[in-house]
Coordinates of N, CA, C and O and ligand atoms in Angstrom, one line a residue:
M30 N 1.1 -1.0 0.1 CA 0.1 0.2 -0.2 C 0.9 1.2 -0.1 O 2.3 1.2 0.9
S31 N 0.4 2.4 -1.0 CA 1.7 3.1 -1.1 C 1.4 4.3 0.4 O -0.1 4.1 0.7
I32 N 2.0 4.9 0.6 CA 2.1 6.0 1.9 C 1.9 7.3 1.1 O 2.0 7.3 0.3
P33 N 1.0 8.2 2.1 CA 1.0 9.5 1.7 C 2.4 10.0 2.1 O 3.3 10.1 3.2
R34 N 3.2 11.2 1.1 CA 4.5 11.5 1.1 C 3.9 13.0 1.7 O 4.4 13.9 1.0
R35 N 3.9 13.1 2.9 CA 4.0 13.9 3.8 C 5.0 15.1 4.3 O 4.8 16.6 4.0
I36 N 6.1 14.2 3.9 CA 7.1 14.8 4.5 C 8.0 15.6 3.8 O 8.5 14.9 2.5
R37 N 8.3 17.2 3.4 CA 9.0 17.3 2.4 C 10.7 17.9 2.5 O 11.5 17.5 1.8
H38 N 10.8 18.2 3.9 CA 12.0 18.6 3.9 C 12.6 17.7 5.5 O 11.6 17.9 6.4
C39 N 13.7 17.8 5.6 CA 14.3 17.1 6.9 C 14.1 17.6 8.1 O 14.3 19.5 7.8
R40 N 13.7 17.4 9.2 CA 13.0 18.3 10.5 C 14.5 18.8 10.8 O 14.2 19.5 12.0
V41 N 15.7 18.0 11.3 CA 16.7 18.0 11.5 C 17.3 19.4 10.7 O 18.2 20.4 11.3
C42 N 17.7 19.2 9.5 CA 18.7 20.3 8.9 C 17.9 20.9 7.5 O 18.6 21.9 6.9
G43 N 16.9 20.5 7.1 CA 16.0 21.2 6.4 C 15.9 21.0 4.8 O 15.7 21.5 3.9
T44 N 16.9 19.9 4.7 CA 17.6 19.2 2.9 C 16.1 18.7 2.9 O 15.4 18.1 3.3
P45 N 15.8 18.9 1.2 CA 14.5 17.9 0.9 C 15.0 16.4 1.3 O 15.8 15.9 0.7
V46 N 13.7 15.6 1.6 CA 14.2 14.2 1.7 C 13.6 13.4 0.7 O 13.2 14.0 -0.5
D47 N 14.1 12.1 0.6 CA 14.2 11.6 -0.3 C 13.1 10.4 0.4 O 13.2 10.1 1.4
Y48 N 12.2 9.7 -0.9 CA 11.6 8.4 -0.2 C 11.9 7.2 -0.7 O 12.0 7.0 -1.6
R49 N 12.7 6.7 0.4 CA 13.0 5.4 0.2 C 13.2 4.2 1.2 O 12.8 4.9 2.6
V50 N 13.5 2.7 1.0 CA 12.8 1.8 2.6 C 14.7 1.8 3.0 O 15.7 1.3 2.1
P51 N 14.9 2.3 3.8 CA 16.2 2.3 4.5 C 16.7 0.8 4.3 O 15.9 -0.6 4.6
P52 N 17.9 0.2 4.8 CA 18.4 -0.6 5.2 C 17.4 -1.3 6.8 O 17.1 -0.5 7.4
D53 N 17.5 -2.8 6.1 CA 16.8 -3.4 7.6 C 15.5 -3.0 7.5 O 14.7 -2.9 8.8
D54 N 14.5 -2.5 6.7 CA 13.2 -1.9 7.0 C 12.5 -2.4 5.7 O 12.9 -3.3 4.7
N55 N 11.2 -2.5 5.9 CA 10.2 -2.9 4.3 C 9.5 -1.7 4.4 O 8.7 -2.3 3.1
R56 N 9.4 -0.7 4.7 CA 8.7 0.2 3.7 C 9.6 1.5 3.4 O 10.4 1.8 3.9
E57 N 9.1 2.7 2.5 CA 9.4 4.0 2.1 C 9.5 4.7 3.7 O 8.4 4.8 3.9
R58 N 10.4 5.2 3.6 CA 10.5 6.3 4.6 C 11.1 7.5 4.0 O 11.6 7.5 3.1
A59 N 10.8 9.2 4.6 CA 11.4 10.2 4.5 C 13.0 10.0 5.0 O 13.3 10.4 6.0
L60 N 13.5 10.1 4.0 CA 14.9 9.8 4.4 C 15.9 11.5 4.1 O 15.8 11.7 3.3
C61 N 16.8 11.7 4.9 CA 17.8 12.9 4.4 C 18.8 12.5 4.0 O 19.7 12.1 4.5
P62 N 19.2 13.1 3.1 CA 20.5 12.6 2.0 C 21.6 13.7 2.6 O 22.4 13.0 2.0
A63 N 21.9 14.3 3.4 CA 22.5 15.1 4.1 C 22.9 14.9 5.2 O 24.1 14.4 5.2
C64 N 21.8 14.6 6.5 CA 22.2 13.7 7.6 C 22.1 12.5 8.1 O 22.3 11.9 9.0
G65 N 20.9 12.0 6.9 CA 20.9 10.5 7.5 C 19.7 10.5 8.4 O 19.6 8.9 8.6
E66 N 19.2 11.4 8.6 CA 17.9 11.2 9.4 C 16.3 10.6 8.7 O 16.7 10.7 7.6
I67 N 16.3 9.4 9.3 CA 15.0 8.8 9.0 C 13.9 9.1 9.6 O 13.7 9.0 11.1
H68 N 12.7 9.8 8.6 CA 11.6 10.6 9.5 C 10.2 9.3 9.8 O 9.9 9.2 8.5
Y69 N 9.9 8.8 10.9 CA 9.1 7.4 10.6 C 7.7 8.5 11.2 O 7.6 9.6 11.6
E70 N 6.6 8.1 9.9 CA 5.4 8.8 10.4 C 4.2 7.6 10.6 O 4.0 6.6 9.8
N71 N 3.4 7.6 11.2 CA 2.7 6.6 12.2 C 1.2 7.1 12.3 O 1.0 8.4 12.3
P72 N 0.2 6.5 12.6 CA -1.4 7.5 12.1 C -1.2 8.0 13.6 O -0.8 7.9 14.9
I73 N -2.2 9.2 13.4 CA -2.2 10.0 14.0 C -3.4 9.9 15.0 O -4.7 9.3 15.1
N74 N -3.7 10.2 16.4 CA -5.0 9.8 17.9 C -6.1 10.8 17.4 O -5.1 11.8 18.1
V75 N -6.9 10.9 17.1 CA -7.8 11.7 17.3 C -9.4 11.5 18.6 O -9.5 10.6 18.4
V76 N -9.1 12.3 19.6 CA -9.8 11.9 20.9 C -11.0 12.5 20.5 O -11.3 13.9 20.6
G77 N -12.1 12.4 21.4 CA -13.2 13.3 21.5 C -14.3 12.3 22.6 O -13.8 11.6 23.0
T78 N -15.3 13.2 23.3 CA -16.5 12.7 23.7 C -17.6 12.2 22.7 O -18.1 13.4 22.1
L79 N -18.6 11.5 23.8 CA -19.9 11.5 23.2 C -20.5 12.5 24.5 O -21.0 11.7 25.3
P80 N -21.3 13.6 24.8 CA -21.3 14.2 26.1 C -23.0 14.0 26.1 O -23.7 14.4 25.0
V81 N -23.5 13.7 27.1 CA -24.8 12.9 27.3 C -25.5 14.1 28.3 O -25.0 14.1 29.8
W82 N -26.7 14.3 28.6 CA -27.6 15.0 28.9 C -29.0 14.9 29.0 O -29.4 15.0 28.1
G83 N -29.6 13.5 30.0 CA -30.5 13.0 29.9 C -30.7 12.6 28.7 O -29.8 11.6 28.4
E84 N -31.9 12.8 27.8 CA -32.3 12.2 26.8 C -31.2 13.1 25.4 O -31.4 12.1 24.3
Q85 N -30.5 13.6 25.8 CA -29.8 14.5 24.6 C -28.2 14.8 24.7 O -27.8 13.9 25.9
V86 N -27.5 14.4 23.4 CA -26.3 14.5 23.2 C -25.7 16.0 23.2 O -26.6 16.6 22.1
L87 N -24.7 16.2 23.4 CA -24.1 17.3 22.7 C -23.7 17.1 21.2 O -22.6 16.5 21.3
L88 N -23.5 18.1 20.4 CA -22.9 18.6 19.3 C -22.2 20.0 19.3 O -23.0 21.0 19.7
C89 N -21.3 20.1 18.2 CA -20.5 21.2 17.9 C -20.5 21.6 16.6 O -20.4 20.8 15.9
R90 N -20.9 22.7 16.5 CA -20.9 23.0 14.7 C -19.6 23.8 14.2 O -19.2 24.9 15.1
R91 N -19.1 23.3 13.3 CA -17.4 23.7 13.5 C -17.3 25.2 12.7 O -18.0 25.3 11.4
A92 N -16.3 25.4 13.1 CA -16.1 27.1 13.0 C -14.9 27.3 11.8 O -14.3 28.1 11.5
I93 N -14.2 25.7 12.0 CA -12.9 25.6 10.8 C -13.2 24.7 9.8 O -13.7 23.7 9.8
E94 N -12.3 24.8 8.7 CA -12.2 23.7 7.9 C -11.4 22.7 8.1 O -10.5 22.7 9.4
P95 N -11.6 21.2 7.8 CA -12.8 20.9 6.5 C -14.3 20.6 7.7 O -14.1 20.6 8.7
R96 N -15.1 20.9 6.8 CA -16.4 20.8 7.4 C -16.8 21.7 7.9 O -17.4 21.6 8.8
Y97 N -16.6 22.8 7.7 CA -16.8 24.2 8.0 C -18.6 24.2 8.2 O -19.2 23.8 6.8
G98 N -19.4 24.1 9.1 CA -20.4 24.7 9.3 C -21.1 23.2 9.9 O -22.4 23.2 10.1
F99 N -20.5 22.3 9.6 CA -21.0 20.8 10.0 C -21.1 20.7 11.3 O -20.3 21.0 12.3
W100 N -21.8 19.7 11.9 CA -21.8 19.3 13.6 C -20.8 18.4 13.6 O -21.1 16.8 12.8
T101 N -20.1 18.2 15.0 CA -19.6 17.0 15.0 C -19.5 17.0 16.7 O -20.2 17.8 17.3
L102 N -18.9 15.8 17.1 CA -18.8 15.4 18.5 C -17.6 16.2 19.0 O -16.6 16.4 18.3
P103 N -17.1 16.9 19.7 CA -16.1 17.5 20.6 C -15.2 16.6 20.3 O -14.7 15.5 20.8
A104 N -14.0 16.9 19.5 CA -12.5 16.0 19.4 C -11.6 16.6 18.6 O -11.7 18.1 18.2
G105 N -10.5 16.0 18.8 CA -9.4 16.7 17.9 C -8.2 15.9 18.2 O -7.9 15.0 19.2
F106 N -6.8 16.5 18.1 CA -5.8 15.4 17.9 C -5.2 15.9 19.2 O -5.1 16.7 20.3
L107 N -5.0 14.0 19.8 CA -4.0 13.9 21.3 C -2.9 14.8 21.3 O -2.0 14.7 20.1
E108 N -2.3 15.1 22.0 CA -1.4 15.9 22.3 C 0.0 15.0 22.7 O -0.6 14.1 23.5
L109 N 1.1 15.3 22.5 CA 2.1 14.9 23.5 C 2.1 15.0 25.1 O 1.9 15.9 25.2
G110 N 2.4 14.0 25.8 CA 2.0 13.9 27.2 C 0.9 14.3 27.8 O 0.9 14.4 29.1
E111 N 0.0 13.3 27.5 CA -1.5 13.7 27.9 C -1.9 12.1 27.3 O -1.9 11.5 26.7
T112 N -2.8 11.2 28.2 CA -3.3 10.5 28.0 C -4.6 10.7 27.1 O -4.9 11.8 26.8
S113 N -5.4 9.1 26.1 CA -6.1 9.8 25.8 C -7.2 10.4 25.9 O -8.2 11.3 26.0
A114 N -7.8 9.7 27.6 CA -8.7 10.5 28.2 C -8.6 12.0 28.7 O -9.6 12.7 28.3
D115 N -7.0 12.2 28.8 CA -6.6 13.6 29.1 C -7.3 14.6 27.7 O -7.9 15.7 27.9
G116 N -6.8 14.1 26.9 CA -7.1 14.8 25.5 C -8.3 15.1 25.5 O -9.0 15.9 24.5
A117 N -9.3 13.8 25.5 CA -10.7 13.8 24.8 C -11.5 15.2 25.9 O -12.3 15.5 25.7
L118 N -11.2 15.2 27.3 CA -11.3 16.1 28.2 C -10.9 17.3 28.0 O -12.1 18.9 27.9
R119 N -9.7 17.4 27.6 CA -9.2 19.3 26.9 C -10.1 19.4 25.6 O -10.4 20.6 25.6
E120 N -10.4 18.4 24.9 CA -10.9 19.2 23.6 C -12.3 19.4 23.9 O -13.1 20.1 23.1
T121 N -13.3 18.5 24.6 CA -14.6 18.8 25.0 C -14.9 20.3 25.8 O -15.4 20.8 25.3
D122 N -13.6 20.9 26.3 CA -13.7 21.9 27.4 C -13.4 23.0 26.3 O -14.5 24.2 26.1
E123 N -12.3 22.8 25.4 CA -12.1 23.7 24.4 C -12.8 23.7 23.4 O -13.3 25.0 23.0
E124 N -13.9 23.0 22.9 CA -14.7 23.0 21.5 C -16.0 23.5 22.4 O -16.8 24.3 21.4
A125 N -16.4 23.2 23.3 CA -17.8 23.1 23.6 C -17.7 23.9 25.0 O -18.8 24.7 25.6
G126 N -16.8 24.2 25.6 CA -16.8 24.8 27.3 C -17.6 23.5 28.0 O -18.3 24.2 29.3
A127 N -17.8 22.4 27.9 CA -18.6 21.5 28.6 C -17.8 20.9 29.7 O -16.6 20.3 29.6
R128 N -18.3 20.5 31.0 CA -18.2 20.1 32.0 C -18.5 18.5 31.8 O -19.6 18.6 32.4
V129 N -17.6 17.8 31.7 CA -18.4 16.2 31.4 C -17.3 15.2 32.5 O -16.4 15.5 32.9
E130 N -17.7 14.0 32.9 CA -17.3 12.9 33.6 C -17.3 12.2 32.9 O -18.3 11.8 32.1
L131 N -15.8 11.2 32.0 CA -16.0 9.9 31.3 C -16.5 9.0 31.7 O -16.5 8.8 32.9
E132 N -17.3 8.7 30.9 CA -17.8 6.9 31.4 C -17.6 5.9 30.5 O -17.6 4.5 30.3
G133 N -16.2 5.7 30.2 CA -15.9 4.6 29.4 C -15.6 4.8 27.7 O -16.2 5.3 27.5
L134 N -14.2 4.3 28.0 CA -14.5 4.2 26.0 C -15.1 3.6 25.3 O -15.8 2.5 25.4
Y135 N -15.9 4.0 24.3 CA -17.3 3.5 23.3 C -16.9 3.2 22.1 O -17.3 2.5 21.8
T136 N -15.7 4.2 21.2 CA -15.9 3.4 19.7 C -14.2 3.8 19.8 O -13.6 4.9 20.2
V137 N -13.7 3.0 18.8 CA -12.4 2.9 18.3 C -12.5 2.6 16.7 O -12.6 1.8 16.6
I138 N -12.2 3.6 16.3 CA -12.3 3.5 14.5 C -11.2 4.3 13.9 O -10.5 5.3 13.9
D139 N -10.9 3.0 13.5 CA -9.5 3.3 12.3 C -9.9 4.1 10.9 O -10.6 3.9 10.1
V140 N -9.5 4.8 10.6 CA -9.6 5.5 9.0 C -8.2 5.7 8.5 O -7.2 6.7 8.7
V141 N -8.3 4.9 8.1 CA -6.6 4.2 7.4 C -6.1 5.3 6.0 O -5.4 5.5 6.5
R142 N -7.3 5.7 5.5 CA -6.4 6.1 4.5 C -6.2 7.9 5.1 O -5.3 8.1 4.1
A143 N -7.0 8.3 6.0 CA -6.4 9.6 6.6 C -5.4 9.2 7.5 O -4.7 10.3 8.3
G144 N -4.8 8.3 7.7 CA -3.9 7.9 8.3 C -4.3 8.6 9.9 O -3.4 8.8 11.0
Q145 N -5.6 8.2 10.5 CA -6.2 8.4 11.7 C -6.4 7.3 12.3 O -7.2 6.3 12.2
I146 N -6.4 7.6 14.1 CA -7.3 6.3 14.8 C -8.1 7.5 15.6 O -7.9 8.1 15.9
H147 N -9.7 7.4 15.5 CA -10.2 8.2 16.2 C -11.1 7.7 17.5 O -11.7 6.0 17.4
L148 N -11.0 8.2 18.6 CA -11.3 7.1 19.9 C -12.6 8.1 20.9 O -12.0 9.5 20.8
F149 N -13.5 7.7 21.0 CA -14.8 8.3 21.3 C -14.9 7.9 22.9 O -15.1 6.7 22.6
Y150 N -14.7 9.0 24.2 CA -15.8 8.1 25.2 C -17.3 8.9 25.3 O -17.4 9.6 25.2
R151 N -17.6 7.7 26.1 CA -19.0 8.3 26.6 C -18.4 9.4 27.8 O -17.8 8.9 28.5
A152 N -19.3 10.6 27.9 CA -19.6 11.3 29.1 C -20.8 11.9 29.6 O -21.9 12.1 28.9
R153 N -20.9 12.0 30.9 CA -21.9 12.4 31.5 C -21.8 13.9 31.8 O -21.1 14.6 32.1
M154 N -22.2 14.7 31.2 CA -22.4 16.2 30.9 C -23.0 16.9 32.8 O -23.8 16.2 33.3
R155 N -22.0 17.4 33.9 CA -22.1 17.6 34.8 C -23.8 18.8 34.8 O -24.1 19.0 35.8
D156 N -23.3 19.5 34.0 CA -24.6 20.6 33.5 C -25.1 21.1 32.3 O -24.1 20.5 31.3
T157 N -25.2 21.9 32.1 CA -25.6 22.4 30.8 C -25.2 23.5 30.5 O -25.3 24.3 29.3
T158 N -24.1 24.1 31.3 CA -23.3 25.2 31.0 C -22.4 24.8 29.6 O -21.8 24.1 29.7
L159 N -22.6 25.9 28.8 CA -21.4 25.8 27.7 C -21.0 27.3 27.3 O -21.4 28.0 27.5
A160 N -19.7 26.8 26.7 CA -19.2 27.9 26.3 C -18.1 27.2 25.2 O -16.8 27.3 25.4
P161 N -18.9 27.8 23.8 CA -17.7 27.0 22.8 C -16.7 28.1 22.3 O -16.8 29.2 22.5
G162 N -15.5 27.6 22.4 CA -14.6 28.3 21.9 C -14.1 28.3 20.3 O -15.4 28.7 19.4
P163 N -13.4 29.3 20.1 CA -12.8 29.8 18.8 C -13.3 28.6 17.6 O -13.3 29.3 16.4
E164 N -13.1 27.3 17.7 CA -13.1 26.6 16.5 C -14.6 26.2 16.3 O -15.1 25.4 16.1
T165 N -15.4 26.4 17.4 CA -16.8 26.4 17.3 C -18.0 27.2 16.9 O -17.8 28.2 18.0
L166 N -18.8 27.2 15.7 CA -19.9 28.3 15.8 C -20.8 28.3 16.8 O -21.3 29.2 17.3
E167 N -21.4 26.8 17.3 CA -22.2 26.9 18.2 C -22.4 25.3 18.5 O -22.1 24.7 18.2
A168 N -22.5 25.3 20.1 CA -23.2 24.1 20.8 C -24.0 23.9 21.5 O -24.7 24.8 21.7
R169 N -25.0 22.8 20.8 CA -26.3 22.6 21.6 C -26.5 21.2 21.7 O -25.8 20.5 21.6
L170 N -27.4 20.5 22.6 CA -28.3 19.5 22.7 C -29.3 19.2 21.9 O -29.9 20.3 21.5
F171 N -28.8 17.8 21.4 CA -30.0 17.2 20.6 C -30.7 16.3 20.9 O -29.6 15.2 21.7
R172 N -32.1 15.8 21.0 CA -32.4 14.6 21.2 C -32.2 14.0 20.0 O -32.1 14.3 18.6
E173 N -32.4 12.6 19.9 CA -32.4 11.4 18.8 C -33.2 12.3 17.5 O -32.4 12.3 16.4
D174 N -34.1 12.6 17.7 CA -35.1 13.0 16.4 C -34.6 14.7 16.1 O -35.2 14.7 15.0
E175 N -33.7 14.9 17.1 CA -33.1 16.0 16.2 C -32.3 16.5 15.7 O -31.6 17.5 15.2
I176 N -31.3 14.9 15.7 CA -29.8 15.2 14.9 C -29.7 15.5 13.4 O -30.7 14.8 12.7
P177 N -29.1 16.2 13.3 CA -29.1 16.8 11.8 C -28.3 15.6 11.1 O -26.7 15.8 10.6
W178 N -29.1 14.8 10.8 CA -27.4 13.7 10.2 C -27.2 13.8 9.0 O -26.2 13.5 8.4
D179 N -27.7 14.9 7.8 CA -27.3 15.3 6.7 C -26.2 16.6 7.2 O -25.6 16.6 6.0
E180 N -25.8 16.8 8.2 CA -24.8 17.6 8.4 C -23.8 17.3 9.4 O -23.4 18.1 10.4
I181 N -23.8 16.0 9.5 CA -22.4 15.6 10.2 C -21.3 15.5 10.0 O -21.3 15.0 8.9
A182 N -20.4 15.8 10.5 CA -19.1 16.5 9.7 C -18.4 15.3 9.3 O -17.3 15.1 8.3
F183 N -18.4 14.3 10.1 CA -17.5 12.5 9.7 C -18.2 11.8 9.8 O -18.7 11.3 10.7
R184 N -17.5 10.5 9.3 CA -18.1 9.4 9.5 C -17.8 8.8 10.7 O -18.9 8.0 11.3
T185 N -16.7 8.9 11.8 CA -16.8 8.4 12.9 C -17.8 8.7 13.8 O -17.9 8.2 14.7
V186 N -18.1 10.0 13.4 CA -19.3 11.2 14.6 C -20.2 10.3 14.0 O -20.7 9.9 15.2
R187 N -20.6 9.6 13.0 CA -22.0 9.5 12.6 C -22.3 8.3 13.3 O -23.1 7.6 13.7
Q188 N -21.0 7.3 13.0 CA -21.2 5.7 13.5 C -21.1 5.9 15.1 O -22.0 4.9 15.7
T189 N -20.7 7.1 15.8 CA -20.7 6.9 17.4 C -22.0 7.2 18.1 O -22.7 6.4 18.4
L190 N -22.9 8.3 17.2 CA -24.1 8.6 17.4 C -25.0 7.1 17.1 O -25.7 7.1 18.0
E191 N -24.9 6.6 15.8 CA -25.7 5.6 15.6 C -25.5 4.5 16.6 O -26.5 3.8 16.9
H192 N -24.2 4.0 17.0 CA -23.7 2.8 17.8 C -24.7 3.3 19.0 O -25.6 2.8 20.1
F193 N -24.4 4.9 19.8 CA -25.6 4.9 20.9 C -26.6 5.0 20.8 O -27.5 4.3 21.7
F194 N -27.2 5.2 20.0 CA -28.8 5.7 20.1 C -29.2 4.1 19.8 O -30.6 3.7 20.5
A195 N -28.7 2.8 19.1 CA -29.0 1.5 19.1 C -28.6 1.0 20.3 O -29.5 0.1 21.0
D196 N -27.7 1.4 20.8 CA -27.3 0.4 22.8 C -28.4 1.3 23.4 O -29.1 0.3 24.1
R197 N -28.9 2.4 23.2 CA -30.0 2.8 24.3 C -31.0 2.3 23.7 O -31.8 1.9 24.8
Q198 N -31.5 2.2 22.5 CA -32.6 1.6 22.4 C -33.0 0.2 23.0 O -33.6 -0.3 23.7
R199 N -31.9 -0.8 22.9 CA -31.5 -1.7 23.5 C -31.6 -2.5 24.9 O -32.2 -3.5 25.1
G200 N -31.2 -1.2 25.4 CA -31.0 -1.3 27.0 C -29.9 -2.1 27.6 O -30.3 -2.5 28.6
E201 N -28.9 -2.9 26.9 CA -28.2 -3.8 27.2 C -27.0 -3.1 27.7 O -26.3 -3.8 27.9
G202 N -26.5 -1.9 27.8 CA -25.6 -1.2 28.1 C -24.9 -1.0 26.9 O -25.3 -0.8 25.9
Y203 N -23.8 -0.2 27.4 CA -22.6 -0.1 26.3 C -21.4 0.0 26.0 O -20.7 0.1 26.5
P204 N -21.5 -1.4 25.3 CA -20.1 -2.0 25.0 C -19.1 -0.9 24.1 O -19.4 -0.5 23.4
L205 N -17.8 -1.4 24.0 CA -17.1 -1.1 23.1 C -16.9 -1.7 21.9 O -17.4 -2.5 21.9
H206 N -17.2 -0.6 20.5 CA -17.6 -1.0 19.6 C -16.1 -0.5 18.7 O -15.6 0.7 19.0
E207 N -15.5 -1.5 18.2 CA -14.4 -1.3 16.8 C -15.1 -0.9 15.3 O -15.7 -1.9 15.3
G208 N -14.4 -0.6 15.3 CA -14.5 -0.4 13.4 C -13.7 0.4 12.6 O -12.5 0.3 13.0
A209 N -13.7 0.7 11.4 CA -12.8 1.4 10.5 C -13.7 1.5 9.0 O -14.8 1.3 9.1
I210 N -13.2 3.0 8.8 CA -13.7 3.7 7.6 C -12.9 3.1 6.4 O -11.8 3.0 6.5
A211 N -13.4 2.5 5.3 CA -12.5 1.7 4.3 C -12.0 3.2 3.8 O -12.4 4.3 3.4
Ligands
ZN15 ZN1 19.1 16.4 7.7

């Protein structure tokens, strides 16, 4: 499988890189012809929450590209130095200003073509105070029959919501769901 060639210049010395298979490796990597640095690239973690208040779930309308104006669950890139749970809480605070308690990892979805893994936690909102950040046009609560299904930003968000409403309907708990976006 071909990999996206995202690195153009060496992060150490700035020389344009070559994509070649290093000795003792079996994949093309970004190699610096000047200093010999090998730049490894691996999938990025996107972490978020599914905040719940009674019968309602919290969605945020994006104020940034991609998918400007579409609705999403609060989520973003995991930072170095934080756990996935910490990152999910931070993104929920930054994007919605919502105060939540995590109730367990709920979906793990590979987005292979984008080189990402999306992880969503179920979360219980402590109150309905919201303070959307600069990446969010508006944040609000939706009942299941109010969800704007045609305006959901990402397939991982759609899948997470679908699992949640199906599990809630079934009434037998909220098991972890694994999946992949082809
Ligand atoms: Zn270099």
